Each structure stands twice: as structure tokens, then as C-alpha cells.
XYZ file of C-alpha atoms in Angstrom:
432
model
C -35.708 28.228 17.175
C -34.640 25.548 14.734
C -31.098 24.293 15.211
C -28.743 25.129 12.363
C -26.658 22.272 10.982
C -23.828 23.447 8.786
C -20.562 22.462 7.159
C -18.789 19.302 8.210
C -21.512 18.305 10.675
C -24.069 18.217 7.866
C -21.712 16.139 5.727
C -21.220 13.706 8.581
C -24.954 13.287 9.072
C -25.657 12.792 5.378
C -22.874 10.291 4.773
C -23.423 8.253 7.925
C -27.208 8.026 7.973
C -27.765 7.294 4.303
C -25.726 4.116 3.964
C -26.552 1.513 6.630
C -24.527 -1.712 6.646
C -26.158 -5.051 5.872
C -24.840 -8.613 5.769
C -25.159 -8.443 2.008
C -22.879 -5.383 1.966
C -20.181 -7.247 3.861
C -20.467 -10.260 1.573
C -20.248 -8.060 -1.524
C -17.263 -6.161 -0.130
C -15.147 -9.247 0.515
C -16.472 -11.378 -2.329
C -17.200 -9.042 -5.247
C -16.622 -11.939 -7.646
C -19.271 -14.243 -6.220
C -21.131 -14.257 -9.533
C -17.970 -14.586 -11.608
C -14.618 -12.965 -12.233
C -14.539 -9.719 -14.224
C -14.084 -9.869 -17.968
C -12.692 -7.411 -20.492
C -13.794 -7.360 -24.148
C -11.089 -8.894 -26.323
C -9.019 -10.025 -23.346
C -7.872 -13.641 -23.118
C -5.870 -14.771 -20.072
C -2.289 -15.506 -21.069
C -2.185 -12.972 -23.877
C 0.562 -10.352 -24.085
C -0.503 -6.724 -24.263
C 1.998 -4.619 -26.213
C 2.034 -1.560 -28.437
C 0.374 -3.476 -31.275
C -2.841 -4.139 -29.340
C -2.804 -1.825 -26.313
C -5.346 0.583 -27.830
C -7.920 -2.193 -27.422
C -7.414 -2.010 -23.654
C -6.944 1.721 -23.088
C -10.090 1.965 -20.967
C -8.815 -0.829 -18.690
C -5.321 0.531 -17.935
C -4.173 3.500 -15.900
C -2.767 6.302 -18.118
C 0.814 5.809 -16.901
C 0.886 2.141 -17.862
C -0.945 2.757 -21.123
C 1.673 5.321 -22.190
C 4.564 2.972 -21.357
C 3.053 0.120 -23.361
C 2.187 2.449 -26.248
C 5.797 3.641 -26.358
C 7.147 0.077 -26.387
C 8.854 0.483 -23.019
C 6.729 -2.226 -21.399
C 4.800 -5.339 -22.390
C 2.214 -6.861 -20.062
C 1.968 -10.591 -19.556
C -1.423 -11.647 -18.224
C -3.142 -14.459 -16.389
C -6.585 -15.599 -15.337
C -8.201 -13.411 -12.700
C -8.591 -15.013 -9.272
C -10.461 -14.060 -6.130
C -8.211 -13.351 -3.122
C -10.071 -14.450 0.028
C -9.103 -12.509 3.144
C -8.638 -14.030 6.587
C -11.981 -15.233 8.034
C -11.256 -13.506 11.364
C -10.942 -10.143 9.606
C -14.188 -10.752 7.719
C -15.946 -11.840 10.926
C -14.730 -8.718 12.734
C -16.218 -6.618 9.951
C -19.512 -8.489 10.182
C -19.617 -7.917 13.931
C -18.528 -4.282 14.137
C -19.165 -2.376 10.902
C -22.731 -1.353 11.742
C -21.412 0.736 14.646
C -18.714 2.594 12.704
C -19.201 6.123 11.421
C -17.111 9.101 10.431
C -16.734 11.913 12.920
C -17.932 15.422 12.165
C -14.380 16.590 11.359
C -12.334 15.182 8.460
C -9.969 12.380 9.436
C -12.018 11.269 12.436
C -13.783 7.955 12.935
C -16.058 6.693 15.697
C -17.007 3.218 16.889
C -14.231 1.351 15.091
C -13.137 -1.917 16.746
C -11.667 -4.200 14.076
C -12.138 -5.393 10.504
C -13.043 -3.202 7.529
C -14.639 0.005 8.790
C -16.854 0.767 5.791
C -17.791 -2.320 3.750
C -20.647 -0.606 1.916
C -19.848 -0.076 -1.762
C -18.920 3.589 -2.342
C -21.619 5.845 -3.715
C -21.060 9.009 -5.735
C -23.827 10.786 -3.838
C -21.913 10.219 -0.587
C -19.718 13.323 -0.157
C -17.306 11.429 2.124
C -17.057 8.171 0.182
C -13.387 8.804 -0.578
C -12.598 9.356 3.086
C -14.303 6.090 4.008
C -12.211 4.213 1.442
C -9.093 5.841 2.892
C -10.007 4.498 6.339
C -10.580 1.078 4.773
C -6.972 1.246 3.577
C -5.654 2.437 6.945
C -7.196 -0.577 8.663
C -6.598 -3.054 5.819
C -4.620 -6.257 6.188
C -1.616 -4.997 4.224
C 0.792 -7.449 5.889
C -1.568 -9.103 8.360
C -1.237 -8.043 11.992
C 2.545 -8.128 11.538
C 4.987 -8.894 8.780
C 8.628 -8.824 7.827
C 10.163 -8.053 4.429
C 13.551 -9.751 4.214
C 15.428 -9.844 1.998
C 14.412 -6.537 0.429
C 16.452 -5.092 -2.446
C 16.064 -1.621 -3.958
C 17.960 -1.125 -7.232
C 18.484 2.443 -8.421
C 18.452 2.653 -12.229
C 19.074 5.404 -14.779
C 15.995 4.975 -16.974
C 17.666 6.664 -19.945
C 20.502 4.162 -20.333
C 19.686 1.273 -17.985
C 22.722 1.814 -15.770
C 22.287 0.227 -12.345
C 23.693 2.810 -9.959
C 23.218 1.227 -6.538
C 21.514 -1.609 -4.698
C 20.337 -1.014 -1.141
C 19.461 -3.996 1.063
C 16.851 -3.572 3.797
C 15.145 -5.417 6.617
C 11.571 -4.062 7.087
C 9.242 -4.910 9.999
C 5.592 -4.024 10.613
C 3.274 -4.550 13.572
C -0.247 -3.490 14.539
C -0.641 -2.894 18.263
C -4.409 -2.384 18.033
C -7.385 -3.823 16.111
C -5.687 -7.193 15.653
C -7.658 -10.070 14.139
C -5.331 -12.620 12.507
C -2.314 -13.242 14.759
C -1.881 -13.944 18.447
C -2.393 -12.052 20.598
C -5.764 -11.197 19.054
C -6.313 -8.521 21.680
C -4.402 -5.218 21.694
C -0.722 -5.429 22.538
C 0.033 -3.628 25.799
C 1.473 -1.574 27.358
C 0.691 1.078 24.765
C 0.360 4.337 26.694
C 0.600 6.510 23.551
C -2.267 4.631 21.873
C -0.170 3.761 18.819
C -2.021 1.843 16.130
C 0.864 0.605 13.983
C 4.661 0.700 13.789
C 7.105 0.414 10.890
C 10.781 -0.241 11.553
C 13.463 -0.618 8.925
C 17.205 -1.104 8.917
C 19.684 -0.799 6.050
C 22.033 -3.766 5.740
C 24.072 -2.632 2.700
C 25.878 -0.842 1.061
C 28.499 0.234 3.563
C 27.878 3.987 3.268
C 24.220 3.520 4.304
C 24.615 0.500 6.565
C 22.740 0.642 9.872
C 20.559 3.565 8.844
C 17.294 2.945 10.688
C 13.820 4.427 10.505
C 10.975 4.045 13.011
C 7.470 5.291 12.201
C 4.803 5.241 14.903
C 1.271 5.868 13.634
C -1.351 6.754 16.214
C -4.847 5.348 16.286
C -6.046 8.950 16.462
C -5.606 10.076 12.859
C -5.504 13.733 13.874
C -2.135 13.172 15.562
C 0.988 13.448 13.443
C 3.156 10.344 13.205
C 6.205 10.113 15.424
C 9.133 9.250 13.143
C 12.765 8.719 14.111
C 15.882 8.321 11.967
C 19.145 6.737 13.086
C 22.248 7.436 10.993
C 24.980 4.902 11.680
C 27.875 7.268 11.039
C 26.431 9.824 13.480
C 25.415 7.213 16.068
C 22.400 9.175 17.194
C 18.636 9.109 16.805
C 16.861 12.245 15.654
C 13.179 12.981 15.250
C 12.244 13.248 11.593
C 10.620 16.564 10.610
C 7.173 16.143 9.087
C 8.242 17.621 5.746
C 10.854 14.946 5.189
C 8.216 12.332 4.444
C 8.005 13.784 0.917
C 11.778 13.949 0.343
C 13.662 11.320 -1.612
C 14.392 8.470 0.799
C 18.094 7.534 0.754
C 18.494 8.817 -2.801
C 15.788 6.539 -4.222
C 12.694 7.533 -6.209
C 10.506 6.763 -3.186
C 9.323 9.060 -0.446
C 8.498 7.780 3.030
C 4.907 8.655 2.120
C 5.096 6.010 -0.631
C 5.834 3.041 1.629
C 3.365 0.144 1.195
C 1.706 2.037 -1.644
C 0.645 4.955 0.540
C 2.057 5.710 3.972
C 0.162 8.763 5.158
C -2.686 9.594 7.481
C -6.247 9.921 6.225
C -6.099 13.551 7.343
C -3.071 14.204 5.114
C -5.246 14.373 2.006
C -8.613 15.499 0.725
C -10.165 12.347 -0.698
C -12.480 12.125 -3.676
C -14.126 8.933 -4.870
C -14.189 9.026 -8.673
C -15.623 5.718 -9.871
C -15.470 1.933 -9.673
C -14.443 -0.015 -12.754
C -12.725 -3.146 -14.010
C -9.039 -2.639 -14.727
C -5.906 -4.652 -15.384
C -3.749 -4.629 -12.254
C -0.659 -6.399 -10.968
C -2.463 -9.212 -9.109
C -1.229 -12.742 -9.729
C -0.266 -16.050 -8.074
C 3.414 -15.811 -7.275
C 4.095 -19.489 -6.647
C 2.978 -20.158 -10.230
C 5.396 -17.595 -11.665
C 7.758 -19.232 -14.139
C 10.382 -16.492 -14.438
C 12.055 -16.013 -11.034
C 15.512 -15.608 -9.606
C 17.148 -18.588 -7.902
C 14.764 -20.048 -5.329
C 15.686 -20.075 -1.648
C 15.404 -22.985 0.780
C 11.647 -22.335 1.092
C 11.181 -22.633 -2.647
C 10.511 -18.912 -3.016
C 12.028 -17.062 -5.957
C 11.856 -13.303 -6.405
C 10.407 -11.902 -9.610
C 12.838 -10.726 -12.263
C 12.646 -7.307 -13.904
C 12.556 -6.368 -17.581
C 11.088 -3.829 -19.968
C 12.970 -0.622 -20.669
C 16.103 -0.392 -18.488
C 14.922 -3.318 -16.348
C 12.519 -1.112 -14.407
C 9.399 -3.296 -14.545
C 8.560 -6.584 -12.817
C 8.125 -9.637 -15.015
C 4.879 -10.691 -13.356
C 1.391 -11.082 -14.845
C -1.516 -8.667 -14.759
C -5.161 -9.661 -14.396
C -8.602 -7.983 -14.418
C -9.817 -6.709 -11.057
C -12.574 -4.453 -9.784
C -11.023 -1.207 -8.511
C -12.180 1.987 -6.830
C -10.543 5.081 -8.304
C -9.637 7.824 -5.809
C -8.066 11.245 -6.037
C -6.066 12.448 -3.036
C -4.928 16.070 -2.824
C -2.436 16.785 -0.006
C -3.796 19.023 2.741
C -0.265 20.313 3.376
C 0.121 22.962 0.702
C 3.924 22.790 0.939
C 3.839 19.220 -0.383
C 5.532 18.835 -3.782
C 2.613 16.632 -4.860
C -0.342 18.123 -6.671
C -2.487 15.009 -6.359
C -2.396 11.243 -6.346
C -4.726 9.176 -8.507
C -5.031 5.930 -6.581
C -6.405 2.643 -7.843
C -7.739 0.656 -4.882
C -8.392 -3.044 -5.279
C -12.020 -3.402 -4.231
C -11.690 -6.823 -2.598
C -8.607 -6.081 -0.459
C -8.660 -2.254 -0.033
C -4.997 -1.900 -1.036
C -3.326 0.053 -3.836
C -1.636 -1.829 -6.705
C -1.228 1.381 -8.705
C -0.773 5.040 -7.774
C -0.047 7.877 -10.197
C 1.572 10.927 -8.624
C 1.117 14.328 -10.297
C 3.055 17.541 -9.702
C 1.574 20.921 -8.813
C 1.167 21.770 -12.510
C -0.927 18.673 -13.128
C 1.747 16.745 -15.045
C 2.453 13.078 -14.326
C 5.486 12.887 -12.058
C 5.756 9.290 -10.856
C 4.180 5.910 -11.522
C 4.074 3.652 -8.441
C 3.310 0.038 -9.385
C 3.009 -2.560 -6.601
C 2.504 -6.240 -7.443
C 0.427 -8.485 -5.158
C -0.141 -12.207 -4.848
C -2.729 -14.230 -2.988
C -0.784 -15.262 0.136
C -1.939 -18.865 -0.370
C 0.168 -18.874 -3.558
C 3.339 -17.365 -2.140
C 5.967 -18.645 0.313
C 4.775 -21.696 2.310
C 4.782 -19.713 5.589
C 2.070 -17.425 4.195
C -0.328 -20.143 3.098
C -2.930 -19.315 5.752
C -2.216 -15.587 6.150
C -5.378 -14.517 4.332
C -3.948 -11.383 2.726
C -2.871 -10.034 -0.645
C 0.880 -10.019 -0.189
C 3.608 -7.774 -1.589
C 5.752 -9.409 -4.238
C 7.230 -6.651 -6.422
C 7.257 -2.892 -6.784
C 8.537 -0.292 -9.210
C 8.693 3.481 -8.837
C 9.309 5.306 -12.110
C 10.073 9.022 -12.006
C 8.728 9.963 -15.421
C 10.068 13.518 -15.321
C 13.599 12.755 -14.124
C 13.875 9.506 -16.114
C 14.935 7.381 -13.175
C 13.479 4.332 -11.465
C 13.793 2.227 -8.346
C 13.029 -1.494 -8.752
C 12.065 -3.400 -5.586
C 12.469 -7.145 -5.067
C 11.275 -8.698 -1.845
C 10.134 -11.617 0.229
C 7.431 -10.794 2.769
C 6.458 -13.197 5.554
C 3.408 -12.569 7.749
C 4.513 -14.046 11.082
C 4.431 -12.519 14.595
C 7.588 -14.395 15.651
C 9.583 -12.293 13.169
C 8.279 -9.010 14.591
C 8.617 -8.889 18.395
C 7.127 -5.681 19.825
C 10.407 -4.733 21.557
C 12.142 -3.823 18.275
C 9.745 -0.953 17.589
C 11.224 1.671 19.902
C 13.943 4.294 19.961
C 16.057 2.444 22.514
C 16.309 -0.557 20.194
C 17.552 1.721 17.397
C 20.392 2.979 19.559
C 21.534 -0.563 20.245
C 21.339 -1.635 16.607
C 25.026 -1.284 15.642
């Protein structure tokens, strides 16, 4: 009898056997601009893209941004495109380990992963699981390095119709990877870690008074088939409660963001069905922050946060530049999710998301999630050798409800700012 190979097992065999990893693949993945930075017909670095000329660049903008510029709500300043080299340890880990990594037979499973980028081979349309591989590249990307702290972090809630600033919430955000570390000491896994947690996020609200000392802890397991453990501490109740899974798609503290939106996308690979659409050159919010002319007052480190402008002050005044991106569609596997799909624009060099468009169940654009990134070497002095693309700005616009949340921040990639002991429930209880 001949063995029968069906369903997901067949997909796993096809996608894992057909695309072997070579040194050239790794080089191309981390240095896609080796032969030159991408160009766009009619584009000159430094030009302003507005409603008078935006039709010339329609094919190089996401639909949400194109509509805003066409309507006169937003103008895009631009700058010369630059390569963003990632940390050599992360690249070396990819070179060493990628050949042994493959997807498991079931969606959301991965085998042989140690460190670095799991799947550095350029995505192929004839690979039925190319989107899933890109999603794992994001999961194990160097979003903040092995650990990072965002402080100060200001979220301003704005009525998009009239520009009224309703509230400003001040946060302290911390991130740490317990496993697969490559850039910060200790390089080995942080132990003890009996639950096999891959990464933790911990945040605390500092102001205003009615939200002060609200805390959130998210523990993401290395095993993507396990649901996150998430805990919320409400200062006025003085107790920690486990966060129900469904609350990750609720408005977080009255903002336009969901917990699932953190860092661009804060979900498991298994939480979506992933489809790779295409790779193309697009204008994205990548720039060199230390060269930004329009900033708020600089701090003692010489770092100034970006200002916001455009309609109602909802958009960061920071340049855009041409980048190679992979376009993904992600449809939630949880059918009770309010999201119909996300169209996600992944920066090819760094595997992170500078732009995500969120659509409702009827297929209409619901939210535009724009995250600005800078080469860490052109950011705060402490990040000079971090080897990451670093958060600098963000803006969530709820197109349907005409409301936005503008985010200003300073992120430092430094293990001393993120001791492992703060990422537990007991620490939350003592946080008053």
C-alpha cells in the first residue's frame, strides 16, 4: 500500500522541502539593498507629496494613506532611503541556524528554531505557507532588541472631526525576551523559566489620576499553540485579574488601540490565517530620527520627540522613504473577532510592520495603524549600537468613528532598564 499524505502534512512537506536556505538567501534577506536603494518613478528625496501630486504615487502608497493625502488631510515629507543594518549577532544566528528550521505539520507550529530569523528565504507565491513563515519572522524579529523600555510614552486621544484633545495618558512600557536572545547579555536563555515563556510585555500607567497605576502583563509562550497569559491590575480595585482572551480586541483604556495592536501586531501566529500577497517598493515611515528638524524640546540626551500635524494633529511630522515591503493578509482564526482582516505591510529588511490597515467584517476600512521607525544608530545615543529599527512615532486612526490616538515615545534598548523580576504578577501587586 502507498501511504496517503493529505491536508496540512502535504502543505508542510511542499513548503519546507522546496525552499532550502543558502548563504545568498541570508545575505539577500538582511541586505536587500546591496545593489542600490529602491527608486520610485518621479520621486525625489525631500519632495512633499500632497493632493496635487499624490496620484503619481498611488501604486507606492497603501490605500489608507493615499486617501488621506488625496483628501488633503495629510501631506508626506520625504527623505533619502537608507539601509537599516541589523545587529551582527542576530544575522550570525540566522546564518548558523536557519537551515534547520521548518514549519510543523499543523498551522502555527515551528521546528528546529534556535535564534535569528527563522525563514530568510524570500517569500514565493507558489509556497502555500509563505505568509505563515513571514509571520514567524515577525514573532522572532528584533522589535526592541532582546529587551527595551519605552519611557516616556504619551498617548493623546483626539476627536478627528474637530481636533479636540480629550485626554493624554502617560505610560511606562517594558519588554524582554527570555529565550532566543542574541544581542544583549545574557546571550543564553534567562532562567528559571519553567513555563517556557518566550517574551513578556509589562506596562504601567503613570497619569492621569483616574487611570494611574493600571498595569498590564502579557506573557507569550514559545509554543505558539498556547494562549498568552495576560493579567490586568486596576489601581482602584487593588487586585490582579486574568484578562479574558476576547479583551485583546477591545479598546484599551478608551484609546483607538487594542492590545492586539501593540508594537504593530501583538498576536500569535496561530491567531490568524496568513496569506502572502506580493513584494513591492512602497513609501513607508522609515527615517533617521536624529536628523529630524521638527521635534519637541530635547531632553538631556539630546533626544526630541516628533511633533504631530495634519488634520486634527493626528499624524507624525516625520519623513517617509521608499522601502521594499512584503504585503500580507491576516484573517483572524477567532470568528468572534471584530476584525475582518488586516492588510499588513512588512518591511523586508527588518520583518516589522510600519503600516497595517484593519478592515471590518463587511470589508470596509476600519483603522489605519501607522508606526514610524528609525535606524537605531540615528536615534538616542544609548541605541547607537542596538542594531534594530526602533519605534519613534505611531498613529492609530479610526476611520469609521473619526477618532485617533497619537503616540509619542522614547524607546531605549537596554537590559539594565528591564530586569526580569518586574515581569510577574507579584511585582504588579506591589506596584502602588
